[in-house]
Coordinates of C-alpha atoms in Angstrom, one line a residue:
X1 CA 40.2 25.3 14.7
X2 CA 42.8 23.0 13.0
X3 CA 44.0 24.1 9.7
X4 CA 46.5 22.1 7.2
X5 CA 49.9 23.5 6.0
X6 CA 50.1 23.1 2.3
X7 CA 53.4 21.9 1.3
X8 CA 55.4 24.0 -0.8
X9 CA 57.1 22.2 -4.2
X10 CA 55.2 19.8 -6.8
X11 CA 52.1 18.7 -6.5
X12 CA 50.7 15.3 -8.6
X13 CA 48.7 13.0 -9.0
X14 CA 49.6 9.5 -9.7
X15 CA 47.1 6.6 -11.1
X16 CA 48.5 4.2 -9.2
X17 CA 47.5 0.6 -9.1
X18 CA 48.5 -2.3 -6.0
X19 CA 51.7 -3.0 -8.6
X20 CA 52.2 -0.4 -11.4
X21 CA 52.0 3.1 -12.0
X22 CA 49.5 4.1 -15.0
X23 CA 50.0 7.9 -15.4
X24 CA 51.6 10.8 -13.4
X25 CA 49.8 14.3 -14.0
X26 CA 49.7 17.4 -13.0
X27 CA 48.1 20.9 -13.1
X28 CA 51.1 22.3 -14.0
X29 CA 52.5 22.5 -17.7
X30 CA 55.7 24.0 -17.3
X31 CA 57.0 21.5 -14.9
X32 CA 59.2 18.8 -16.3
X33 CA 59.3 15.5 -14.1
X34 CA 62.5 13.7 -13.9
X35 CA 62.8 9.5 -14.5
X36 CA 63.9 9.4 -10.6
X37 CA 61.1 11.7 -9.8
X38 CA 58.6 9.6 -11.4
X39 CA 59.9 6.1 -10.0
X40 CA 59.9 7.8 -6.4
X41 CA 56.4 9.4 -6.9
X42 CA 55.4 5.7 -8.1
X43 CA 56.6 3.8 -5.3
X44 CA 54.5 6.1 -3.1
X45 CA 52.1 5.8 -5.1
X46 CA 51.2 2.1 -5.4
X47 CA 52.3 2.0 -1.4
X48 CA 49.3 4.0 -0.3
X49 CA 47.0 1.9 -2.8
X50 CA 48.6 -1.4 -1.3
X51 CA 48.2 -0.3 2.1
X52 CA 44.5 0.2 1.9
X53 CA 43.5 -4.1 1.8
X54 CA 41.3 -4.8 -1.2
X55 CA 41.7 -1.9 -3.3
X56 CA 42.6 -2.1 -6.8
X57 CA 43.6 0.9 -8.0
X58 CA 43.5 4.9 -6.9
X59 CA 44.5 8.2 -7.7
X60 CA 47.3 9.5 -5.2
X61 CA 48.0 12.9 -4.4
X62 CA 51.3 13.4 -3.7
X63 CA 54.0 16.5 -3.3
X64 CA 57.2 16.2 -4.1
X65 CA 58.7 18.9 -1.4
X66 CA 60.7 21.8 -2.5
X67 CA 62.9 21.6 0.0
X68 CA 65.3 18.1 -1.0
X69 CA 65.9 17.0 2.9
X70 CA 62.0 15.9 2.6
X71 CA 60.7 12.8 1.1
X72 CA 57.6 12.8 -1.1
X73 CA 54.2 12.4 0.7
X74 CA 51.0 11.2 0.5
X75 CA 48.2 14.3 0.4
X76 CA 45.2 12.1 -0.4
X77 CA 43.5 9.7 -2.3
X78 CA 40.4 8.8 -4.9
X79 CA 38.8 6.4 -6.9
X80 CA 36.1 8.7 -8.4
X81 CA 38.6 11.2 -10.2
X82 CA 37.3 14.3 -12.7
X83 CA 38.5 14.5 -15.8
X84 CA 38.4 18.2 -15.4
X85 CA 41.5 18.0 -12.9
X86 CA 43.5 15.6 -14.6
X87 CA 45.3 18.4 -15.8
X88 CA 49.0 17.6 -18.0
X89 CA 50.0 14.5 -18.7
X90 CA 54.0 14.0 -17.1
X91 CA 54.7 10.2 -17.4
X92 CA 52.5 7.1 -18.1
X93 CA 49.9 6.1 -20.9
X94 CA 46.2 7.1 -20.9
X95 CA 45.5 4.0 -22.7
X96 CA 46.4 2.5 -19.6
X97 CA 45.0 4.0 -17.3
X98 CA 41.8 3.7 -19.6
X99 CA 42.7 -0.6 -19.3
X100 CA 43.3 -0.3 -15.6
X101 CA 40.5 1.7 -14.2
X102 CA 37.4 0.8 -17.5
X103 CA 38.5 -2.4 -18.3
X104 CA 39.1 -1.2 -22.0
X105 CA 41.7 -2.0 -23.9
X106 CA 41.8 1.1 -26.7
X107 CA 43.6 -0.4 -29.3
X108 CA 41.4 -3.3 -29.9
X109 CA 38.3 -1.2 -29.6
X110 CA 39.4 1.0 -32.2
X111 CA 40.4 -2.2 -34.4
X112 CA 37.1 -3.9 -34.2
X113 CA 35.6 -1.0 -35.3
X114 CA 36.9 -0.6 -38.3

């Protein structure tokens, strides 16, 4: 029987696409990501997507270890995330992420609406 060793420190996930990073979340509220914690989680991020050929997008699970000797790693991927597990909200813009992954651009459907 194999089993996985879950990483100790912060674990997120990043909407990543093949160039940009939409949104960083994570389950926890109290945690406050730094600008060079986001930018590193990022460049993971859109790595894994770009390394996978013909994919546009994903959702990256990464950890950012607590022990600072390690670099941040990959834990998995998806491009059928839940809503229910997007959890907080650390970095990025839902709106896009909306553009990215539905092809709507909120803004203007809210405008021609009115």
């Amino acid at each position: 029987m194999l089993a996985q060793q879950v990483v100790s420190g912060v674990h997120l996930q990043v909407f990543a696409a093949r160039s940009r990073v939409m949104a960083v979340v994570s389950a926890d509220s109290k945690f406050i990501l730094s600008a060079d914690q986001a930018h590193n989680a990022g460049i993971v991020a859109t790595g894994a997507v770009r390394a996978i050929p013909g994919l546009p997008w994903a959702v990256v699970d990464v950890v950012i270890p607590a022990t600072h000797h390690r670099p941040i790693m990959v834990e998995g991927m998806t491009v059928t995330p839940r809503a229910s597990e997007f959890g907080y909200l650390h970095a990025g813009s839902l709106e896009a992420l909306l553009e990215e992954i539905a092809g709507v651009e909120p803004s203007r459907q809210v405008a021609s609406s009115l």
